[in-house]
mmCIF file of C-alpha atoms and ligand atoms in Angstrom:
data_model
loop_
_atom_site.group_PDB
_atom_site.id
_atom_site.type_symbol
_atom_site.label_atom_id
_atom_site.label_comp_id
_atom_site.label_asym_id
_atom_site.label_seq_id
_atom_site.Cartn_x
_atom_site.Cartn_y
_atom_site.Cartn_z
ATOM 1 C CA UNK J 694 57.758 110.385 -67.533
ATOM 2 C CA UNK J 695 57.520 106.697 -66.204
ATOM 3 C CA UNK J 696 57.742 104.662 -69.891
ATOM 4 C CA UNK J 697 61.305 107.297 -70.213
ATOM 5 C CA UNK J 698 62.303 106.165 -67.172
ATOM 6 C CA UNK J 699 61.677 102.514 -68.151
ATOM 7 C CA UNK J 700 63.314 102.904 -71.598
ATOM 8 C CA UNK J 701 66.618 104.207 -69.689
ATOM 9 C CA UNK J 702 66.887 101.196 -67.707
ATOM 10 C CA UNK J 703 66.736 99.309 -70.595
ATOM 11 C CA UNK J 704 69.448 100.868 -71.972
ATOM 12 C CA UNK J 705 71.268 100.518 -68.803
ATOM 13 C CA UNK J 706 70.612 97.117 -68.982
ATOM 14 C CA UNK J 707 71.657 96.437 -72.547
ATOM 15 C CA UNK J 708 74.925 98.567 -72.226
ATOM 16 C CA UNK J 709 76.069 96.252 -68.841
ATOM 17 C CA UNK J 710 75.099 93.210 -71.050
ATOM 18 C CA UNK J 711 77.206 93.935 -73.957
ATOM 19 C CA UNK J 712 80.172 95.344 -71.486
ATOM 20 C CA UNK J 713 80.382 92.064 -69.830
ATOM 21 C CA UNK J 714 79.839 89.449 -72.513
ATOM 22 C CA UNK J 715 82.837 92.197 -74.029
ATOM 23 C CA UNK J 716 84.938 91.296 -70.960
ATOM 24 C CA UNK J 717 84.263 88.083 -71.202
ATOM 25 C CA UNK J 718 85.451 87.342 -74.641
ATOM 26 C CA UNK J 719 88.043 90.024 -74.027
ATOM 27 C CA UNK J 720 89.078 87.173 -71.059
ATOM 28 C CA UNK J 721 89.369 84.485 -72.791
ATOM 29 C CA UNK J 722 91.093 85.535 -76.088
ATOM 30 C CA UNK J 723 93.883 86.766 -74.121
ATOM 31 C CA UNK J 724 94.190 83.433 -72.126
ATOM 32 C CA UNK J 725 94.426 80.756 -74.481
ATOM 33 C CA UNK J 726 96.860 77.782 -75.170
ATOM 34 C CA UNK J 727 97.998 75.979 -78.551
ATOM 35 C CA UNK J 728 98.100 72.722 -78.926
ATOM 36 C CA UNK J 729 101.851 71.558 -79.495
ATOM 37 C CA UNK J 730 101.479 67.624 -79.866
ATOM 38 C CA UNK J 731 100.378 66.205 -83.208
ATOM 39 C CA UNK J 732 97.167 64.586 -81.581
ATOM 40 C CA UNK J 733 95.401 65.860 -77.885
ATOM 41 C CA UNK J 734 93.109 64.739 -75.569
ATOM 42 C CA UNK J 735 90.370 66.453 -74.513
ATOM 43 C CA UNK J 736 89.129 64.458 -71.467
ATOM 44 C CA UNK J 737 86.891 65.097 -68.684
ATOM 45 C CA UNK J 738 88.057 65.163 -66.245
ATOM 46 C CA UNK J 739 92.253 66.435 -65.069
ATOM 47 C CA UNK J 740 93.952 63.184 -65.053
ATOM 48 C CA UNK J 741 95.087 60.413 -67.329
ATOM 49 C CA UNK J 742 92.380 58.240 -66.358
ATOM 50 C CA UNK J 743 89.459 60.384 -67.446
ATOM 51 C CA UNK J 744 87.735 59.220 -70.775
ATOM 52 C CA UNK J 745 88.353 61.246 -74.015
ATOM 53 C CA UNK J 746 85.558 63.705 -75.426
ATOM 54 C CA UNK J 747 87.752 65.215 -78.133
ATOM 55 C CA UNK J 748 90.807 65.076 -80.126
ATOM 56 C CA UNK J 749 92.333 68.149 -81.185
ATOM 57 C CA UNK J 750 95.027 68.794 -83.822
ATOM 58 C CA UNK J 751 98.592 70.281 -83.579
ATOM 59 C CA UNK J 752 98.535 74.318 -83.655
ATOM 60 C CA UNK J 753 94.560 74.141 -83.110
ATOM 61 C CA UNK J 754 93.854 77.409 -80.135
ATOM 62 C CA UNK J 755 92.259 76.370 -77.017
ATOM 63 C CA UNK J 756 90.544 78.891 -74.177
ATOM 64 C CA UNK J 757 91.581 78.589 -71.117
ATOM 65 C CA UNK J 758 88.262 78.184 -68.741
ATOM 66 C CA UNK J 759 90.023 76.866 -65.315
ATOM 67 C CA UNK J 760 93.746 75.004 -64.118
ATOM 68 C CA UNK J 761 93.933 72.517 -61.702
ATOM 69 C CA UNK J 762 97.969 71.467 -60.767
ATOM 70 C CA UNK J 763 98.785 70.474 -64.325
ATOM 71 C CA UNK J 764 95.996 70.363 -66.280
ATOM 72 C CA UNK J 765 93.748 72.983 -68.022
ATOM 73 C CA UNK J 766 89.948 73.351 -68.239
ATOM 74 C CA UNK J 767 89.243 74.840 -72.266
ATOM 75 C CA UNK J 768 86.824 74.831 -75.122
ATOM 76 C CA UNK J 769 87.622 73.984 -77.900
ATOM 77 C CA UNK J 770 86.483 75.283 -81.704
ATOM 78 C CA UNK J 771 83.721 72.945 -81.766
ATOM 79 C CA UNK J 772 82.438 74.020 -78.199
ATOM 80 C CA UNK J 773 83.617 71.424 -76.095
ATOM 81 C CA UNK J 774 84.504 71.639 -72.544
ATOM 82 C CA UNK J 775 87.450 69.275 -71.187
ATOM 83 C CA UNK J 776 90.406 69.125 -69.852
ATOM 84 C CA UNK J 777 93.987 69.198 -71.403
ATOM 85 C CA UNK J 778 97.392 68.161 -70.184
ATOM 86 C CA UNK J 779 99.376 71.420 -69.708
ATOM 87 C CA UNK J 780 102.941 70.251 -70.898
ATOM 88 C CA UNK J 781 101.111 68.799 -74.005
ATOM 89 C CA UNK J 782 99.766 72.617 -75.042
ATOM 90 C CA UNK J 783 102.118 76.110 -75.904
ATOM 91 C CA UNK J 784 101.401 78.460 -73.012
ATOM 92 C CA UNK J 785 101.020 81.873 -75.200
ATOM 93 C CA UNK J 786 101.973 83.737 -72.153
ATOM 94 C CA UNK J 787 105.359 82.747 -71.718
ATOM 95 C CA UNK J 788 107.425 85.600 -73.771
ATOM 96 C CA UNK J 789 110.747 84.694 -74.666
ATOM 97 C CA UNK J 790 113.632 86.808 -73.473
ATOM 98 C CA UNK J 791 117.508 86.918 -73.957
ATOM 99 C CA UNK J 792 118.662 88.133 -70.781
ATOM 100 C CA UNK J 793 118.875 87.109 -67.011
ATOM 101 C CA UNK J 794 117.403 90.445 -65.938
ATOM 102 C CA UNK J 795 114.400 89.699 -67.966
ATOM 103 C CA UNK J 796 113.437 86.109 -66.809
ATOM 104 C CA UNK J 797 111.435 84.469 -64.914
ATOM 105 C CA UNK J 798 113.319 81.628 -62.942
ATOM 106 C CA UNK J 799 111.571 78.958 -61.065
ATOM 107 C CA UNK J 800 113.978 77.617 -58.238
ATOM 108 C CA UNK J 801 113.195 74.327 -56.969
ATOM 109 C CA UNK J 802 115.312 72.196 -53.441
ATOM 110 C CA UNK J 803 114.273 68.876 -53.995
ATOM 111 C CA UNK J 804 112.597 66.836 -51.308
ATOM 112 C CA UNK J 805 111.919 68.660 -47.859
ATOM 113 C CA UNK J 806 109.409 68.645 -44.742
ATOM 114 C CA UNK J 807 108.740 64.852 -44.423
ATOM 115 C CA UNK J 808 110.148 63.776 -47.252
ATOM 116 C CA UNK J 809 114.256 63.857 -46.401
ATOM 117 C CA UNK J 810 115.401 62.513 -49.931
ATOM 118 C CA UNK J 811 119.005 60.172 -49.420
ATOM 119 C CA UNK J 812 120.540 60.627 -46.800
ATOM 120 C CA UNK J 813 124.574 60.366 -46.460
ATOM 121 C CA UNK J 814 126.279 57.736 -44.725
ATOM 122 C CA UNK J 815 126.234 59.303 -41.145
ATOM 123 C CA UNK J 816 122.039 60.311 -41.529
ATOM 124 C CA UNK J 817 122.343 63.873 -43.232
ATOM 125 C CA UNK J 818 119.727 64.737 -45.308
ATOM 126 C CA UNK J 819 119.189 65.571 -48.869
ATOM 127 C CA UNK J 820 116.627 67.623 -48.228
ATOM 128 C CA UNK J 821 119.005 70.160 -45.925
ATOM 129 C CA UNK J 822 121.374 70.905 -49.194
ATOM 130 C CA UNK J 823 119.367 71.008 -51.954
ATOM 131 C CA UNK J 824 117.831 74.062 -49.893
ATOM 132 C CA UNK J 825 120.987 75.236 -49.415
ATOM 133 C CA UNK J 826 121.975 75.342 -52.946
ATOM 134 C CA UNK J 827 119.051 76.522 -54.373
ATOM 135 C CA UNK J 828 119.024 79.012 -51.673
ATOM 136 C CA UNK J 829 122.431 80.649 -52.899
ATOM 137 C CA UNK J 830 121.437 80.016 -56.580
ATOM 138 C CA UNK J 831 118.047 82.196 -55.913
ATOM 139 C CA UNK J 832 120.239 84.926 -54.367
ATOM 140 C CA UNK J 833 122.639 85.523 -56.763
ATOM 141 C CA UNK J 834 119.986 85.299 -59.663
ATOM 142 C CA UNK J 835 117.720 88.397 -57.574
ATOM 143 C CA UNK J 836 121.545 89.985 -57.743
ATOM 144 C CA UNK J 837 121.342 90.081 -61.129
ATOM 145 C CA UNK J 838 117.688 91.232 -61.567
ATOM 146 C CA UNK J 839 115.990 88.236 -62.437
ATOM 147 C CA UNK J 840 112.311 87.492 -60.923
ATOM 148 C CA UNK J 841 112.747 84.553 -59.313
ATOM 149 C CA UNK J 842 110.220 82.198 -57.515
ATOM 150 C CA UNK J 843 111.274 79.358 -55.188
ATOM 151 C CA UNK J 844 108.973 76.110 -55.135
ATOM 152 C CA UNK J 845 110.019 75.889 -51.053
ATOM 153 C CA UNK J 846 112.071 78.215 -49.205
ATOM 154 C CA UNK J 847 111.834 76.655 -45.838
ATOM 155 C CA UNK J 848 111.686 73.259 -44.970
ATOM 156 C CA UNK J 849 108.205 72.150 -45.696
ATOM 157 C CA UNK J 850 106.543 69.296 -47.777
ATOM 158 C CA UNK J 851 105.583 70.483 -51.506
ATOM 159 C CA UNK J 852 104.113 67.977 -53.949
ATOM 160 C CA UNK J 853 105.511 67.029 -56.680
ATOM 161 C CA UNK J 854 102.353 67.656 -59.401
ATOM 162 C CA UNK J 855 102.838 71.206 -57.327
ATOM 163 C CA UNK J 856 106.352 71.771 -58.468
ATOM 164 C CA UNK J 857 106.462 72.621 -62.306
ATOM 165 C CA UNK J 858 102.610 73.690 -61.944
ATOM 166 C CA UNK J 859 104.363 76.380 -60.129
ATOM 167 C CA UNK J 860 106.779 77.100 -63.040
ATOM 168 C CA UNK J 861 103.499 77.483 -65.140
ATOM 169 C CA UNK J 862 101.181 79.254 -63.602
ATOM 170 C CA UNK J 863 103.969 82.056 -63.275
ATOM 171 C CA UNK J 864 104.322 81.590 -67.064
ATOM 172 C CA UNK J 865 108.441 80.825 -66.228
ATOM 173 C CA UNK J 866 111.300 81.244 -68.668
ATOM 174 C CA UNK J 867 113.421 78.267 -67.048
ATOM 175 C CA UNK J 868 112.895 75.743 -64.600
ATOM 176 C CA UNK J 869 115.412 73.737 -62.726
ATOM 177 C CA UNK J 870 115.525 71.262 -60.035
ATOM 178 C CA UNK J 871 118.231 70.720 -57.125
ATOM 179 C CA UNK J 872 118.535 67.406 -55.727
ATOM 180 C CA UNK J 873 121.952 65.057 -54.857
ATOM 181 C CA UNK J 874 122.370 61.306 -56.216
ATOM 182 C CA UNK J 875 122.709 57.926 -54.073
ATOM 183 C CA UNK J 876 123.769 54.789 -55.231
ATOM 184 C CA UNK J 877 122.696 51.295 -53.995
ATOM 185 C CA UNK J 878 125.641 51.143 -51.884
ATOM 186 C CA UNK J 879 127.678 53.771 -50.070
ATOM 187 C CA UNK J 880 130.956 54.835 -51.607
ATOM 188 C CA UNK J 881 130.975 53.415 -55.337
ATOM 189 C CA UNK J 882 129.685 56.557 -57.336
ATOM 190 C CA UNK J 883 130.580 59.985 -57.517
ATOM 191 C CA UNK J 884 129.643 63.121 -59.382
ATOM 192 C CA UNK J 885 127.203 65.189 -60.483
ATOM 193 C CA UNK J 886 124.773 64.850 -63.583
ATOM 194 C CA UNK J 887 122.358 67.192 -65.728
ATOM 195 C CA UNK J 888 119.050 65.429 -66.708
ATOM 196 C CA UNK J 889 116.415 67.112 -69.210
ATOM 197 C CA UNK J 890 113.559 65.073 -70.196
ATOM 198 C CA UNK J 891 111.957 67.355 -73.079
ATOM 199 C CA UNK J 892 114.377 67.339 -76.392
ATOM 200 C CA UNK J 893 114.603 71.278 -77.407
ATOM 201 C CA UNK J 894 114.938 74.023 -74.882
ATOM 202 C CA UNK J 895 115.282 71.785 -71.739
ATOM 203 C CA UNK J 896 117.781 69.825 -73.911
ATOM 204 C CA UNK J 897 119.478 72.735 -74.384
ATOM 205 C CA UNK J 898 119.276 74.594 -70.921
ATOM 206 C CA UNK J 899 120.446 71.053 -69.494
ATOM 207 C CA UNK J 900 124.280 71.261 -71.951
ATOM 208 C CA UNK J 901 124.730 74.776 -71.565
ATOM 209 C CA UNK J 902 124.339 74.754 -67.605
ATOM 210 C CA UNK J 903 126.777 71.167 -67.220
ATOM 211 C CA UNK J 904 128.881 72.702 -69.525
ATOM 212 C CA UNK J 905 129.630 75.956 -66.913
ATOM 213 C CA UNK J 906 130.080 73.331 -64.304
ATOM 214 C CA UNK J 907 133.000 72.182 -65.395
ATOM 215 C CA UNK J 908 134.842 74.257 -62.891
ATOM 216 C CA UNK J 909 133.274 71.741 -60.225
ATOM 217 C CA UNK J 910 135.568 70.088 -58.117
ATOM 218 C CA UNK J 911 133.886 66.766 -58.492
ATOM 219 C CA UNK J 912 133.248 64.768 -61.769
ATOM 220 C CA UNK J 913 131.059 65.973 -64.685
ATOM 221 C CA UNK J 914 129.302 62.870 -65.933
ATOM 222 C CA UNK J 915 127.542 65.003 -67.947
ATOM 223 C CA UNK J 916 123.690 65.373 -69.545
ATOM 224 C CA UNK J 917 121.463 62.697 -69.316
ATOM 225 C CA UNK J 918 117.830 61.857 -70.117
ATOM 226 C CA UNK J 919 115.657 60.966 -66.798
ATOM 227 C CA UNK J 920 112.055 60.272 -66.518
ATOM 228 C CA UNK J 921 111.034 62.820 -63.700
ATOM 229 C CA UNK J 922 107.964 63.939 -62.899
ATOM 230 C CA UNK J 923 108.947 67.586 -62.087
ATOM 231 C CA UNK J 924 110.360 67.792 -65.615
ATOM 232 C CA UNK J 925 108.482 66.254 -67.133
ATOM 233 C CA UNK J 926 105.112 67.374 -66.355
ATOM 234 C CA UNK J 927 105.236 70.718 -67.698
ATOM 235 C CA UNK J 928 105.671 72.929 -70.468
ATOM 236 C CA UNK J 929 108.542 75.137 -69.217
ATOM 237 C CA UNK J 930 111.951 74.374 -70.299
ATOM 238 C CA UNK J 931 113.242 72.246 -67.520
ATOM 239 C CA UNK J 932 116.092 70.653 -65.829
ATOM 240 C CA UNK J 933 116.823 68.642 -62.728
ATOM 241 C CA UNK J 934 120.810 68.576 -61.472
ATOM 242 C CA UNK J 935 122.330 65.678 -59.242
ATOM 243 C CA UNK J 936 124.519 68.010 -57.551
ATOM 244 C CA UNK J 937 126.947 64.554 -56.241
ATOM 245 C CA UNK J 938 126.316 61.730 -54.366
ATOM 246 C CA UNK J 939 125.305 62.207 -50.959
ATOM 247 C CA UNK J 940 126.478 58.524 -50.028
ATOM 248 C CA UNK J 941 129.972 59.268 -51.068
ATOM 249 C CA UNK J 942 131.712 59.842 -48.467
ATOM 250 C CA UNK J 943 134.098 62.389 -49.981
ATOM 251 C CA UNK J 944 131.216 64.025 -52.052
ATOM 252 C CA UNK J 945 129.415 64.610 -48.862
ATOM 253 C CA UNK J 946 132.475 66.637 -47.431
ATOM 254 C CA UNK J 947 132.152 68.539 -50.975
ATOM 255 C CA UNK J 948 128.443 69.337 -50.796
ATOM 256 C CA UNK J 949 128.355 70.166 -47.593
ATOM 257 C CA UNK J 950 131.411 72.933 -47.572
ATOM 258 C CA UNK J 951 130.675 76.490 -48.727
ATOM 259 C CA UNK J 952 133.393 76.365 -51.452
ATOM 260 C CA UNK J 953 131.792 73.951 -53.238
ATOM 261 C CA UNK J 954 127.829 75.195 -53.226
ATOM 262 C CA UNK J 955 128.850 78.569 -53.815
ATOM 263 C CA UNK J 956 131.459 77.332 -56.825
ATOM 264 C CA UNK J 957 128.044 75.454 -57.943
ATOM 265 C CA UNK J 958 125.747 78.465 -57.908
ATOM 266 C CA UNK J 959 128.266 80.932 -59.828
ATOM 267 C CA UNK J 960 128.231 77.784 -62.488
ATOM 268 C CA UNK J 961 124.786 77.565 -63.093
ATOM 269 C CA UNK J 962 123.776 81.023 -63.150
ATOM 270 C CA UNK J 963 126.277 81.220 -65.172
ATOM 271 C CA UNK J 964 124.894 78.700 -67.863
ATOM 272 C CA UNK J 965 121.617 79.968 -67.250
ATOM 273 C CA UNK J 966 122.917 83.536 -68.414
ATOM 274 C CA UNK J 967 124.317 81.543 -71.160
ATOM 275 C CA UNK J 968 121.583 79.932 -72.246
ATOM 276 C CA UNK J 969 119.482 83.081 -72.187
ATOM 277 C CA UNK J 970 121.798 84.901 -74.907
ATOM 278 C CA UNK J 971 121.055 81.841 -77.425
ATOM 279 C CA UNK J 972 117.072 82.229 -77.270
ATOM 280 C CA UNK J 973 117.434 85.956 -79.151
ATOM 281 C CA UNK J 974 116.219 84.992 -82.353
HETATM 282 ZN ZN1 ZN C 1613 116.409 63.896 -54.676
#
């Protein structure tokens, strides 16, 4: 009776074994990343400034271990453990869709808690519209049944690094930024700009959405390249709009009014839904 006994627990044993190790490779399969650059770094450690262990090739599959803002613990096919900048790598989760209702949007207002962004000739803050906007642009995006996620819906301090790792960790379809320009001096520029920093999709998102702003009341100076960090930094197609100068003093009077942020919302959900109907094939 006692060596049956033993043999079951054996079994038992065995059979929870295989089950996990199952799970396991079940877990990481499914959560893997491709490499999208025609030479990566493997370093280790999740920054720049760690030394490289490995280079891996273009299209070469990586498991996903760990993520750490925007960076991404793997293995790779020859077993070796390191990190990998995420906007470098094709996240396999992000499915592509053709309609607003099917999307996930990642909302971020610029600036906000202690940092104020420019501020407007007479001391208002950045930070107060570009939470307005994005605010209205959030709502009518939920209207239309798209899952939306704002970086900041109060006024509190977010990092930057934590901005687009936001936008990829929910595995988002678009990702744009709200802030409002200042010049040097008050009063000698006015308008607002698209910037994309990735050629392709961002490239792409960033023209379709400044073309639907054209019914602005202020000048389109159209789409621009610009080296920020939020879109940058990430692997979602991304934009960041200078909704008008906020040292102007007649832009100010623009940005501030209700006409002309809910004129701006309309425009770039608008492009957005735009934009969407071009990804079907
Ligand atoms: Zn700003």
């Amino acid at each position: 009776m006692k060596k049956i006994k033993q043999n079951k627990s054996w079994i038992i044993t065995i059979v929870a074994i295989i089950f996990t190790f199952t799970i396991l490779v079940i877990s990481l399969y499914s959560n893997s990343v491709t490499v999208k650059v025609n030479q990566l770094n493997l370093r280790t450690g999740p920054a720049v400034t760690y030394k490289v262990k490995e280079k891996v090739t273009r299209g070469t599959r990586l498991q996903v271990i760990d993520r750490k803002d925007n960076w991404i613990k793997v293995i790779s096919n020859n077993r070796t453990i390191g990190w990998v900048a995420s906007w470098l790598v094709t996240n396999g989760k992000i499915k592509d869709v053709s309609k607003l209702s099917e999307a996930t949007i990642v909302i971020d207002p610029g600036h906000g808690g202690s940092d104020s962004g420019a501020l407007s000739t007479t001391g208002l803050k950045e930070k107060t519209y570009t939470l307005q906007v994005a605010t209205k642009v959030a709502n009518l995006l939920r209207e239309k049944g798209a899952n939306v996620i704002m970086t900041r819906d109060t006024d509190k301090t977010v990092s930057l690094a934590k901005r687009p790792a936001i936008a990829m960790n929910n595995s988002a379809n678009a990702f744009i930024s709200f802030h409002f320009d200042s010049s040097d001096e008050a009063n000698v520029a006015s308008g607002f700009t698209c910037y994309y920093y990735h050629k392709g999709q961002s490239l792409q998102l960033a023209k379709t959405i400044n073309d639907s702003m054209d019914n602005l009341s202020l000048a389109n100076r159209g789409v621009e390249f610009g080296d920020f960090l939020v879109i940058r930094d990430t692997s979602v197609p991304s934009i960041l709009i200078e909704g008008g100068y906020i040292n102007d003093d007649n832009d100010i009077k623009k940005i501030k009014s209700a006409d002309y942020q809910n004129q701006y919302a309309e425009d770039v959900v608008d492009g957005l839904s735009r934009y969407f109907a071009t990804q079907q094939q």
